[in-house]
Coordinates of C-alpha atoms in Angstrom, one line a residue:
Chain A
M20 CA -44.4 -55.4 1.1
S21 CA -42.8 -58.3 -0.7
F22 CA -39.2 -59.1 -0.9
P23 CA -37.4 -60.7 -3.8
V24 CA -35.3 -62.4 -1.2
T25 CA -38.1 -64.8 -0.6
D26 CA -39.0 -65.1 -4.3
E27 CA -37.8 -68.1 -6.2
L28 CA -34.8 -67.5 -8.4
P29 CA -34.6 -69.2 -11.8
T30 CA -33.0 -72.7 -11.1
T31 CA -29.9 -72.2 -13.3
K32 CA -29.1 -69.0 -11.6
H33 CA -29.6 -70.4 -8.1
E34 CA -27.4 -73.4 -8.8
A35 CA -24.8 -71.1 -10.2
Y36 CA -25.0 -69.2 -6.9
V37 CA -24.3 -72.3 -4.9
R38 CA -21.4 -73.2 -7.2
V39 CA -19.9 -69.7 -6.8
F40 CA -20.1 -70.1 -3.1
D41 CA -18.2 -73.4 -3.2
D42 CA -15.7 -72.2 -5.8
P43 CA -12.1 -72.3 -4.5
D44 CA -11.6 -68.8 -5.9
F45 CA -14.5 -67.5 -3.8
K46 CA -13.1 -69.2 -0.7
E47 CA -9.7 -67.7 -1.4
L48 CA -11.4 -64.3 -1.8
R49 CA -13.0 -64.5 1.6
K50 CA -9.8 -65.8 3.1
R51 CA -7.8 -62.9 1.7
Y52 CA -10.4 -60.4 2.9
S53 CA -10.3 -61.7 6.5
T54 CA -6.5 -62.1 6.7
F55 CA -6.2 -58.5 5.8
V56 CA -9.1 -57.1 7.8
V57 CA -8.8 -58.9 11.1
P58 CA -5.1 -58.1 11.9
M59 CA -5.6 -54.5 10.5
T60 CA -8.7 -53.9 12.7
I61 CA -6.8 -55.2 15.8
A62 CA -3.7 -53.2 14.9
F63 CA -5.6 -49.9 14.6
L64 CA -7.6 -50.5 17.7
V65 CA -4.4 -51.2 19.7
W66 CA -2.9 -48.0 18.2
Y67 CA -5.9 -45.9 19.3
F68 CA -6.1 -47.5 22.7
L69 CA -2.4 -47.0 23.2
Y70 CA -3.0 -43.3 23.3
V71 CA -5.4 -43.6 26.1
V72 CA -3.2 -46.1 28.0
C73 CA -0.2 -43.8 27.7
S74 CA -2.3 -40.9 28.8
N75 CA -3.4 -42.7 31.9
W76 CA -0.3 -44.6 32.9
A77 CA 2.5 -42.5 31.4
P78 CA 1.4 -38.9 31.8
D79 CA 5.0 -37.8 32.3
F80 CA 5.9 -39.3 28.9
M81 CA 2.9 -37.7 27.2
S82 CA 3.6 -34.3 28.6
T83 CA 7.2 -34.3 27.4
K84 CA 7.6 -31.1 25.4
V85 CA 8.7 -31.5 21.8
V86 CA 8.8 -27.9 20.6
G87 CA 7.8 -25.0 22.8
N88 CA 4.5 -25.9 24.3
I89 CA 3.8 -28.8 21.9
N90 CA 3.9 -32.0 23.9
I91 CA 4.0 -35.6 22.8
A92 CA 0.2 -36.0 23.6
L93 CA -0.7 -33.4 21.0
V94 CA 1.6 -34.9 18.4
F95 CA 0.2 -38.4 19.2
G96 CA -3.3 -37.1 18.9
L97 CA -2.7 -35.5 15.5
L98 CA -1.0 -38.7 14.3
Q99 CA -4.2 -40.6 14.9
F100 CA -5.8 -38.6 12.0
V101 CA -2.9 -39.5 9.7
T102 CA -3.0 -43.2 10.6
T103 CA -6.7 -43.4 9.9
F104 CA -6.1 -42.2 6.4
V105 CA -3.1 -44.4 5.9
I106 CA -5.1 -47.5 6.9
A107 CA -7.9 -46.6 4.6
Y108 CA -5.4 -46.1 1.8
L109 CA -3.8 -49.5 2.4
Y110 CA -7.3 -51.1 2.4
A111 CA -8.2 -49.5 -0.9
Q112 CA -4.9 -50.6 -2.4
F113 CA -5.3 -54.1 -1.1
A114 CA -8.9 -54.4 -2.4
R115 CA -7.8 -53.1 -5.8
T116 CA -4.8 -55.4 -6.3
K117 CA -5.7 -58.5 -4.3
L118 CA -9.5 -58.7 -4.3
D119 CA -10.7 -57.2 -7.6
P120 CA -8.8 -59.5 -10.0
L121 CA -10.1 -62.6 -8.2
A122 CA -13.6 -61.2 -8.3
T123 CA -13.3 -60.4 -12.0
R124 CA -12.3 -64.0 -12.7
L125 CA -15.2 -65.3 -10.7
R126 CA -17.5 -63.1 -12.7
E127 CA -16.2 -64.4 -16.0
Q128 CA -16.7 -68.0 -14.9
F129 CA -20.2 -67.1 -13.7
D130 CA -21.2 -65.4 -17.0
E131 CA -19.9 -68.4 -18.9
E132 CA -21.9 -70.8 -16.8
V133 CA -25.2 -68.9 -16.9
G134 CA -24.6 -68.3 -20.6
K135 CA -25.2 -64.6 -20.5
Chain B
M30 CA -20.7 -6.4 16.8
N31 CA -22.0 -4.9 13.5
S32 CA -24.6 -7.4 12.3
T33 CA -25.1 -6.2 8.7
Y34 CA -22.3 -8.4 7.2
S35 CA -23.5 -11.5 9.1
V36 CA -27.1 -11.0 7.9
V37 CA -25.9 -10.7 4.3
A38 CA -23.7 -13.8 4.7
V39 CA -26.5 -15.9 6.2
A40 CA -28.9 -14.7 3.5
V41 CA -26.4 -15.6 0.7
V42 CA -25.9 -19.1 2.1
A43 CA -29.6 -19.7 2.5
L44 CA -30.3 -18.3 -1.0
V45 CA -27.7 -20.4 -2.7
T46 CA -29.0 -23.5 -1.0
V47 CA -32.5 -22.9 -2.1
V48 CA -31.4 -22.0 -5.7
I49 CA -29.3 -25.1 -6.1
G50 CA -32.2 -27.1 -4.6
A51 CA -34.6 -25.6 -7.1
F52 CA -32.2 -26.4 -10.0
G53 CA -32.2 -30.0 -8.8
L54 CA -36.0 -30.1 -9.1
R55 CA -35.8 -30.3 -12.8
I56 CA -33.6 -33.3 -12.7
S57 CA -35.2 -35.4 -10.0
R58 CA -38.4 -37.0 -11.2
T59 CA -38.5 -40.6 -10.0
T60 CA -38.3 -42.0 -6.5
S61 CA -34.8 -43.3 -7.2
D62 CA -33.7 -39.8 -8.0
F63 CA -35.0 -38.7 -4.7
Y64 CA -33.3 -41.3 -2.7
V65 CA -29.9 -42.1 -4.3
A66 CA -29.4 -39.5 -7.0
S67 CA -29.8 -42.3 -9.6
R68 CA -26.3 -43.7 -8.6
S69 CA -24.6 -41.3 -11.0
V70 CA -22.5 -39.1 -8.7
G71 CA -18.7 -39.3 -9.2
P72 CA -16.3 -39.9 -6.3
F73 CA -15.0 -36.4 -5.9
W74 CA -18.4 -34.7 -5.7
N75 CA -19.8 -37.6 -3.6
A76 CA -16.9 -37.3 -1.1
S77 CA -17.3 -33.5 -0.9
A78 CA -21.0 -34.1 -0.3
I79 CA -20.4 -36.7 2.4
G80 CA -17.9 -34.4 4.1
G81 CA -20.4 -31.5 3.8
E82 CA -23.2 -33.5 5.3
Y83 CA -21.1 -35.1 8.0
L84 CA -19.5 -31.9 9.3
S85 CA -22.3 -30.6 11.4
A86 CA -22.7 -27.9 14.0
A87 CA -20.9 -30.2 16.3
S88 CA -17.8 -30.2 14.2
F89 CA -17.9 -26.6 13.2
L90 CA -18.7 -25.0 16.6
G91 CA -18.9 -27.6 19.3
F92 CA -15.6 -29.4 18.8
A93 CA -13.6 -26.1 19.1
G94 CA -15.6 -25.3 22.2
L95 CA -14.8 -28.6 23.9
I96 CA -11.1 -28.2 23.0
L97 CA -11.3 -24.7 24.6
A98 CA -12.9 -26.0 27.7
Y99 CA -11.2 -29.4 28.3
G100 CA -8.2 -29.5 26.0
A101 CA -6.4 -32.5 24.6
D102 CA -8.9 -35.2 25.7
M103 CA -11.4 -33.7 23.3
L104 CA -9.3 -34.6 20.3
W105 CA -11.1 -37.9 20.5
Y106 CA -14.3 -36.4 19.1
G107 CA -12.5 -35.5 15.9
V108 CA -10.4 -38.7 15.8
G109 CA -13.5 -40.8 16.6
W110 CA -15.7 -39.2 14.0
T111 CA -13.0 -39.9 11.4
A112 CA -12.2 -43.4 12.5
G113 CA -15.9 -44.3 12.6
Y114 CA -15.9 -43.9 8.9
L115 CA -13.0 -46.3 8.5
I116 CA -14.8 -49.0 10.6
L117 CA -17.9 -48.4 8.5
L118 CA -15.8 -48.9 5.3
V119 CA -14.0 -52.1 6.4
L120 CA -16.8 -53.9 8.3
V121 CA -20.2 -53.1 6.8
A122 CA -20.1 -50.8 3.7
A123 CA -19.6 -53.4 0.9
P124 CA -21.9 -56.2 2.2
L125 CA -24.6 -53.6 2.9
R126 CA -24.4 -52.3 -0.7
R127 CA -24.6 -55.8 -2.0
S128 CA -27.7 -56.6 0.0
G129 CA -29.6 -54.3 -2.3
A130 CA -31.3 -52.5 0.6
Y131 CA -31.3 -48.7 0.7
T132 CA -31.7 -48.1 4.4
I133 CA -31.1 -50.0 7.7
P134 CA -34.9 -50.9 8.0
D135 CA -34.7 -52.3 4.5
F136 CA -31.6 -54.3 5.5
A137 CA -33.3 -55.6 8.7
E138 CA -36.3 -56.8 6.8
A139 CA -34.4 -58.4 4.0
R140 CA -31.9 -60.1 6.2
L141 CA -34.2 -61.3 9.0
E142 CA -37.4 -61.6 6.9
S143 CA -39.3 -60.0 9.7
V144 CA -41.5 -56.9 9.4
P145 CA -41.5 -56.1 13.2
T146 CA -37.7 -55.8 13.1
R147 CA -38.2 -53.4 10.2
Y148 CA -40.5 -51.2 12.3
V149 CA -38.3 -51.1 15.3
S150 CA -35.4 -50.1 13.1
T151 CA -37.5 -47.3 11.5
L152 CA -38.5 -46.1 15.0
L153 CA -34.8 -45.9 15.9
I154 CA -33.8 -44.1 12.7
V155 CA -36.4 -41.5 13.6
V156 CA -35.2 -41.2 17.2
I157 CA -31.5 -40.9 16.2
G158 CA -32.3 -38.5 13.4
W159 CA -34.3 -36.2 15.7
L160 CA -31.5 -36.4 18.4
Y161 CA -29.0 -35.3 15.8
L162 CA -31.2 -32.6 14.3
M163 CA -32.0 -30.9 17.6
P164 CA -28.5 -29.6 18.3
Q165 CA -28.2 -28.3 14.7
F166 CA -31.2 -26.1 15.3
Q167 CA -29.9 -25.0 18.7
G168 CA -26.5 -24.2 17.1
A169 CA -28.3 -22.1 14.5
G170 CA -30.1 -20.2 17.2
L171 CA -26.8 -19.6 19.1
T172 CA -25.0 -18.5 15.9
L173 CA -27.7 -16.0 14.8
R174 CA -27.9 -14.6 18.3
T175 CA -24.1 -14.2 18.5
A176 CA -24.0 -12.5 15.1
T177 CA -27.1 -10.3 15.2
G178 CA -28.7 -10.5 18.6
A179 CA -31.8 -12.2 17.2
P180 CA -33.8 -14.4 19.6
A181 CA -32.6 -18.0 20.1
W182 CA -35.5 -19.6 18.1
A183 CA -35.0 -17.4 15.0
G184 CA -31.8 -19.2 13.8
G185 CA -33.4 -22.6 14.2
A186 CA -36.5 -21.5 12.4
L187 CA -34.5 -20.1 9.5
V188 CA -32.5 -23.4 9.1
A189 CA -35.7 -25.5 9.4
S190 CA -37.5 -23.6 6.7
V191 CA -34.6 -23.5 4.2
V192 CA -34.1 -27.3 4.7
L193 CA -37.8 -27.9 4.2
V194 CA -37.9 -25.9 1.0
S195 CA -34.8 -27.4 -0.6
V196 CA -35.5 -31.0 0.4
V197 CA -39.1 -30.9 -0.6
A198 CA -38.2 -29.4 -3.9
G199 CA -35.2 -31.5 -4.9
G200 CA -34.7 -34.6 -2.9
M201 CA -31.3 -36.3 -2.8
R202 CA -29.8 -35.3 -6.2
S203 CA -30.0 -31.6 -5.6
I204 CA -28.8 -31.9 -2.0
T205 CA -25.7 -33.7 -3.3
F206 CA -24.6 -30.6 -5.1
V207 CA -25.7 -28.3 -2.2
Q208 CA -23.7 -30.4 0.2
A209 CA -20.6 -30.6 -1.9
F210 CA -20.6 -26.8 -2.2
Q211 CA -21.2 -26.5 1.6
Y212 CA -18.1 -28.7 2.4
W213 CA -15.8 -26.3 0.6
L214 CA -17.6 -23.3 2.0
K215 CA -17.0 -24.7 5.6
L216 CA -13.4 -25.4 4.9
T217 CA -12.8 -21.9 3.5
A218 CA -14.8 -20.2 6.2
L219 CA -12.5 -21.7 8.9
L220 CA -9.3 -21.5 7.0
I221 CA -9.1 -17.8 5.9
P222 CA -9.8 -16.4 9.4
L223 CA -7.5 -18.9 11.0
V224 CA -4.6 -17.8 8.8
L225 CA -5.1 -14.2 9.8
L226 CA -5.6 -15.2 13.5
V227 CA -2.4 -17.1 13.6
R228 CA -0.5 -14.2 11.9
F229 CA -1.9 -11.9 14.6
W230 CA -0.9 -14.4 17.3
V231 CA 2.7 -14.6 16.0
G232 CA 2.9 -10.8 15.7
D233 CA 1.6 -10.6 19.3
G234 CA 4.7 -12.5 20.5
S235 CA 2.9 -16.0 20.5
P236 CA 1.5 -15.7 24.0
T237 CA 0.5 -18.8 26.0
P238 CA -2.7 -18.9 28.1
A239 CA -0.6 -18.4 31.3
E240 CA 0.8 -15.1 29.9
A241 CA -2.6 -14.1 28.5
G242 CA -4.1 -14.5 31.9
G243 CA -5.8 -17.8 31.2
T244 CA -5.6 -20.9 33.4
D245 CA -2.9 -23.6 33.5
W246 CA -1.6 -24.7 30.2
S247 CA -0.1 -28.0 31.3
E248 CA -3.2 -29.6 32.8
W249 CA -5.2 -28.6 29.8
L250 CA -2.6 -30.2 27.4
T251 CA -2.3 -33.4 29.4
P252 CA -5.0 -36.0 28.4
L253 CA -7.3 -37.4 31.1
S254 CA -7.1 -34.5 33.5
G255 CA -9.6 -32.0 34.5
R256 CA -12.8 -34.1 34.4
D257 CA -14.0 -36.7 36.8
H258 CA -13.8 -40.3 35.6
S259 CA -12.0 -39.2 32.5
L260 CA -10.6 -42.6 31.6
Y261 CA -14.2 -44.0 31.5
R262 CA -15.4 -41.0 29.6
T263 CA -12.6 -41.3 27.0
Y264 CA -13.2 -45.0 26.4
S265 CA -16.9 -44.5 26.2
L266 CA -16.6 -41.6 23.8
M267 CA -14.3 -43.8 21.6
A268 CA -16.9 -46.6 21.6
A269 CA -19.7 -44.2 20.7
T270 CA -17.9 -42.5 17.8
F271 CA -16.1 -45.5 16.4
L272 CA -19.1 -47.7 16.3
G273 CA -21.9 -45.1 16.0
T274 CA -21.0 -43.7 12.6
M275 CA -22.2 -46.9 10.8
G276 CA -25.7 -46.4 12.4
L277 CA -26.3 -42.8 11.5
P278 CA -29.2 -42.6 9.1
H279 CA -27.7 -40.0 6.8
V280 CA -24.3 -41.6 6.4
L281 CA -25.1 -45.1 5.0
V282 CA -27.5 -44.0 2.2
R283 CA -24.6 -42.0 0.7
F284 CA -22.7 -45.2 -0.2
Y285 CA -25.5 -46.0 -2.7
T286 CA -24.9 -42.8 -4.6
N287 CA -21.6 -44.3 -6.0
P288 CA -21.9 -46.2 -9.3
D289 CA -19.9 -49.3 -8.0
G290 CA -17.9 -50.7 -5.1
R291 CA -14.6 -49.4 -6.3
A292 CA -15.9 -45.9 -6.6
A293 CA -17.4 -46.3 -3.1
R294 CA -13.9 -47.2 -1.7
R295 CA -12.3 -44.2 -3.5
T296 CA -15.0 -42.0 -2.1
T297 CA -14.4 -43.2 1.4
L298 CA -10.7 -42.6 1.1
L299 CA -11.3 -39.0 -0.2
V300 CA -13.8 -38.5 2.7
L301 CA -11.2 -39.5 5.3
G302 CA -8.8 -37.1 3.8
L303 CA -11.3 -34.3 3.7
L304 CA -12.4 -35.0 7.3
G305 CA -8.8 -35.2 8.6
I306 CA -7.9 -31.9 7.0
F307 CA -11.0 -30.3 8.3
Y308 CA -10.7 -31.3 12.0
V309 CA -7.2 -29.7 12.3
L310 CA -9.0 -26.3 11.9
P311 CA -11.4 -26.3 14.8
T312 CA -8.7 -27.8 17.0
A313 CA -6.6 -24.7 16.2
Y314 CA -9.6 -22.4 17.1
G315 CA -9.9 -24.2 20.4
V316 CA -6.2 -23.6 21.2
L317 CA -6.4 -19.9 20.2
G318 CA -9.6 -19.6 22.1
R319 CA -7.8 -20.8 25.2
I320 CA -5.4 -17.9 24.8
Y321 CA -7.7 -15.1 23.8
A322 CA -11.2 -16.0 25.0
S323 CA -10.7 -18.3 28.0
D324 CA -13.6 -16.4 29.8
L325 CA -16.0 -18.3 27.5
A326 CA -15.2 -21.5 29.3
G327 CA -16.3 -20.0 32.6
S328 CA -19.5 -18.5 31.3
G329 CA -20.5 -21.8 29.6
R330 CA -20.6 -20.2 26.1
T331 CA -17.8 -22.3 24.6
D332 CA -19.8 -23.1 21.4
A333 CA -19.4 -19.4 20.4
V334 CA -15.6 -19.5 20.4
V335 CA -15.2 -19.9 16.7
L336 CA -17.6 -17.1 15.9
E337 CA -16.2 -14.6 18.4
L338 CA -12.5 -15.0 18.0
P339 CA -12.0 -12.7 14.9
A340 CA -13.9 -9.8 16.5
R341 CA -12.0 -10.2 19.8
V342 CA -8.5 -10.7 18.4
I343 CA -8.4 -8.7 15.2
G344 CA -11.4 -6.4 15.6
G345 CA -12.4 -3.6 13.3
T346 CA -14.0 -4.1 9.9
T347 CA -11.7 -7.0 9.1
G348 CA -12.8 -8.8 12.3
E349 CA -16.4 -8.2 11.4
L350 CA -16.0 -9.5 7.9
L351 CA -14.2 -12.6 9.1
G352 CA -16.9 -13.1 11.7
A353 CA -19.5 -12.9 8.9
L354 CA -17.6 -15.5 6.9
L355 CA -17.6 -17.9 9.9
T356 CA -21.3 -17.3 10.4
A357 CA -21.8 -18.3 6.8
G358 CA -19.8 -21.4 7.3
A359 CA -21.7 -22.3 10.4
F360 CA -25.0 -22.0 8.6
A361 CA -23.6 -24.1 5.8
A362 CA -22.9 -26.7 8.5
F363 CA -26.4 -26.6 9.9
L364 CA -28.1 -26.7 6.5
S365 CA -26.1 -29.5 5.0
T366 CA -26.3 -31.9 8.0
S367 CA -30.0 -31.0 8.6
S368 CA -30.9 -31.7 4.9
G369 CA -29.2 -35.0 4.9
L370 CA -30.9 -36.1 8.2
A371 CA -34.2 -34.7 7.0
V372 CA -34.0 -36.8 3.8
S373 CA -33.2 -40.0 5.8
V374 CA -35.8 -39.5 8.5
A375 CA -38.4 -38.6 5.9
G376 CA -37.4 -41.6 3.8
A377 CA -38.0 -43.9 6.7
L378 CA -41.2 -42.3 7.8
S379 CA -42.7 -42.1 4.3
Q380 CA -41.9 -45.7 3.4
D381 CA -43.3 -47.2 6.5
L382 CA -46.1 -44.9 7.6
L383 CA -47.3 -42.8 4.7
S384 CA -46.7 -44.7 1.5
R385 CA -49.9 -46.6 1.5
R386 CA -52.1 -43.6 1.8
F387 CA -50.3 -41.2 -0.5
S388 CA -48.2 -41.3 -3.7
A389 CA -44.5 -41.8 -3.1
V390 CA -43.5 -38.2 -3.7
T391 CA -46.4 -36.7 -1.7
A392 CA -45.6 -39.1 1.2
F393 CA -42.0 -38.1 1.1
R394 CA -42.8 -34.4 1.2
L395 CA -45.3 -34.8 4.1
A396 CA -42.8 -36.9 6.0
T397 CA -40.1 -34.2 5.5
A398 CA -42.2 -31.6 7.2
F399 CA -42.8 -33.9 10.1
A400 CA -39.1 -34.9 10.3
I401 CA -38.1 -31.2 10.7
L402 CA -40.8 -29.8 12.9
V403 CA -40.5 -32.2 15.8
P404 CA -36.8 -31.6 16.5
F405 CA -37.3 -27.9 16.0
V406 CA -39.9 -27.8 18.7
L407 CA -37.5 -29.9 20.9
A408 CA -34.6 -27.5 20.2
V409 CA -36.5 -24.5 21.4
S410 CA -37.9 -26.2 24.5
V411 CA -34.7 -28.0 25.8
D412 CA -31.9 -26.1 27.5
D413 CA -28.7 -25.7 25.5
I414 CA -25.9 -28.1 26.2
N415 CA -22.7 -28.1 24.1
V416 CA -23.7 -29.2 20.6
A417 CA -20.8 -31.7 20.3
T418 CA -21.9 -33.3 23.5
S419 CA -25.4 -33.5 22.3
V420 CA -24.5 -35.0 19.0
G421 CA -22.3 -37.4 20.9
L422 CA -25.5 -38.8 22.5
A423 CA -27.0 -39.5 19.1
F424 CA -23.8 -41.5 18.3
A425 CA -24.2 -43.4 21.5
V426 CA -27.7 -44.5 20.6
A427 CA -26.7 -45.5 17.1
A428 CA -23.7 -47.5 18.4
S429 CA -25.9 -49.3 21.0
T430 CA -28.5 -50.4 18.5
F431 CA -27.5 -50.4 14.8
C432 CA -23.9 -51.4 15.3
P433 CA -24.8 -54.8 16.8
L434 CA -27.6 -55.2 14.2
L435 CA -25.3 -54.6 11.2
V436 CA -22.2 -56.3 12.5
L437 CA -24.1 -59.5 13.6
G438 CA -26.5 -59.4 10.7
I439 CA -23.7 -59.3 8.2
W440 CA -21.2 -61.7 9.8
W441 CA -23.2 -64.1 11.9
R442 CA -25.9 -66.3 10.3
G443 CA -27.4 -67.2 13.8
L444 CA -29.0 -63.8 14.3
T445 CA -32.8 -64.2 14.7
P446 CA -35.6 -61.5 14.5
Y447 CA -36.2 -62.0 18.3
G448 CA -32.6 -61.4 19.1
A449 CA -32.5 -58.4 16.8
V450 CA -35.6 -56.8 18.3
A451 CA -34.4 -57.5 21.9
G452 CA -31.0 -55.9 21.2
L453 CA -32.4 -52.9 19.4
L454 CA -35.0 -52.2 22.2
G455 CA -32.6 -53.0 25.1
G456 CA -29.6 -51.0 23.7
G457 CA -32.0 -48.3 22.6
L458 CA -33.8 -48.0 25.9
A459 CA -30.5 -48.0 27.9
S460 CA -28.8 -45.4 25.8
G461 CA -32.0 -43.4 25.1
G462 CA -32.8 -43.3 28.8
S463 CA -29.3 -42.0 29.5
V464 CA -29.8 -39.3 26.9
V465 CA -33.1 -38.2 28.5
A466 CA -31.4 -38.1 32.0
T467 CA -28.6 -36.0 30.5
L468 CA -30.8 -33.6 28.6
A469 CA -33.2 -33.2 31.6
D470 CA -30.1 -32.7 33.8
V471 CA -31.2 -35.2 36.4
A472 CA -28.0 -37.3 36.2
P473 CA -26.3 -37.8 39.6
S474 CA -22.7 -36.8 40.1
G475 CA -19.8 -39.3 40.3
L476 CA -19.4 -42.5 38.3
A477 CA -23.2 -43.0 37.8
G478 CA -23.4 -39.5 36.3
A479 CA -20.5 -40.2 34.0
M480 CA -22.1 -43.5 32.9
L481 CA -25.3 -41.6 32.0
N482 CA -23.5 -38.8 30.3
Q483 CA -21.5 -41.2 28.2
P484 CA -23.5 -44.4 28.0
A485 CA -21.8 -46.2 25.1
L486 CA -19.2 -48.2 27.0
W487 CA -21.9 -50.2 28.8
S488 CA -24.9 -49.9 26.4
V489 CA -23.0 -51.1 23.3
P490 CA -22.0 -54.4 25.0
L491 CA -25.5 -54.7 26.4
G492 CA -27.0 -54.4 22.9
F493 CA -24.6 -57.1 21.6
A494 CA -25.2 -59.4 24.6
L495 CA -29.0 -59.2 24.2
M496 CA -28.8 -59.8 20.4
I497 CA -26.5 -62.8 20.8
G498 CA -28.2 -64.2 23.9
V499 CA -31.8 -64.0 22.7
S500 CA -30.8 -65.3 19.2
L501 CA -29.2 -68.4 20.8
A502 CA -32.4 -68.9 22.9
S503 CA -34.6 -68.6 19.8
R504 CA -32.4 -70.6 17.4
R505 CA -35.4 -72.2 15.6
H506 CA -36.4 -68.8 14.2
V507 CA -33.3 -68.2 12.0
A508 CA -34.6 -66.7 8.8
P509 CA -35.4 -69.5 6.3
N510 CA -33.4 -68.0 3.4
V511 CA -30.4 -67.0 5.4
N512 CA -27.9 -68.9 3.4
R513 CA -28.9 -67.3 0.1
M514 CA -28.8 -63.9 1.8
M515 CA -25.3 -64.6 3.1
V516 CA -24.1 -65.5 -0.4
R517 CA -25.6 -62.3 -1.6
L518 CA -23.9 -60.2 1.1
H519 CA -20.5 -61.7 0.6
T520 CA -20.4 -62.3 -3.1
P521 CA -18.0 -59.9 -4.9
E522 CA -19.8 -56.7 -5.8
H523 CA -19.4 -56.8 -9.6
L524 CA -20.4 -60.4 -9.9
D525 CA -23.7 -60.3 -11.7
V526 CA -25.7 -62.5 -9.4
D527 CA -29.4 -61.8 -8.9
R528 CA -29.4 -59.4 -5.9
G529 CA -33.2 -59.0 -6.1
G530 CA -33.2 -55.7 -7.9
W531 CA -34.9 -54.3 -5.0
T532 CA -35.5 -50.5 -5.2
P533 CA -38.1 -48.2 -3.5
E534 CA -40.1 -48.1 -6.8
H535 CA -40.8 -51.8 -6.6
R536 CA -42.5 -51.6 -3.2

């Protein structure tokens, strides 16, 4: 069992690697990724936990009836599915418009450098 | 209940599965075909296949049963199973693809440059896979017994043999098509009877459980009531489902069947849509079950609610036909999830145990037989518990072991092989021990019992703490090439850096 991870890469490619890592575009790419993902992750966790918090500390609010026997808890619960999808959609949009163009530019630079 | 329709329905599903599997045989020749369908599956088919594979007996039968028994609290199973996919997408999917590894053991070995870490991961893949397969076989036994009165082992045996034949014949490529077909079958099988059931319910004057002689409606609808320590249980369930999805052996490998990262994101989006639509249906069955079949909760047969509702509510030939359709859908659920799991467990077993003694394809076929037989024997020898609860335990083990490994391995360069092994073993023993206590029904009552029934809330932090603590104590043993691996993991997907070109064929 041998892994190419531990194999030596051709020097040109390896140096190109390091330069990619130090490239401002690459730094910007990582920054953009984390400025989107970190707040979003926190936001959706808060949103999910809010349901449990409301259920535990505001049961009267949660059992308020909206229509017939449908109460706020049930509506809240179904909304969780919808938000999951909305967040994933936002992420895909973000990746397509904000991450992909930068990544493409990096690839072009890299190809030029390695002389592919 | 007239069983002829159900027998025909089950036979058709089984036959179609085997036929599509056999069709795939002509296409899959190389190892890469077996594992990742040669990366040539489009987003729509791939998403349907992921949905088909992911929606197991737990989603099809168990979830509705839990809603029937416990009400609004149980929505968390559905929400958690969906949200777990989102967390997988945002935190680990892209870096893991870039690592070039096909499975978690591959990733563990590549990232930590440690063969023991690989073997511990393989062991856990097998344990989680077996834990997840067992309730599928139990659900099959229950379904066939409900539909035809056959003995409990017969349904499990049927599912086990169909999976064996189709996986051994076709590998991953053929099961992609089988599973895509099975997603749509499952959705249809729940949707058509539901429309007729709701029409009947409205025509019936839309009774509530109180009017229909059931128990109190308000307690059932109010979250966090009706079970002891329900706040703890809810948080623990959230931890298990949110964080466990990324560690399920049959889920990750699917991301490799997309041609590129963008297709993988589109696939995930489609999957979330498909799952979200699907989970509304069993919820509705649970609510209707509360009205028309509340006695099932008392007799502990809640898993049967989806199957029995049409016969109870509508009756006659229509009821029987709808029941047969649901039975077919349930078998699609068992078959699709079981084949996905069987491929993953067999993949891990054949790579690490059998590949040196046999050719790759022979090793894979032998491993498949082993991967299916063990959980089948477990399923017939362990008492039935709700299938969704049982699957929840597999999630808890995955969340306590692979979630720390993946998250720390991808985002923290300080993880060492010692830390990884300590966390995998510690988290695995803690959650696995709880599973054994729950399955053997020796868990005490009170808070300790709740902690053993739903271990994730304490066993996941334990796994993380062990990995971080032991890694800090063994700081000298950080993998020598960790920097290059980190560049590889976090370099944009379509940047053509050398990712090692590592595939199973090169082993």
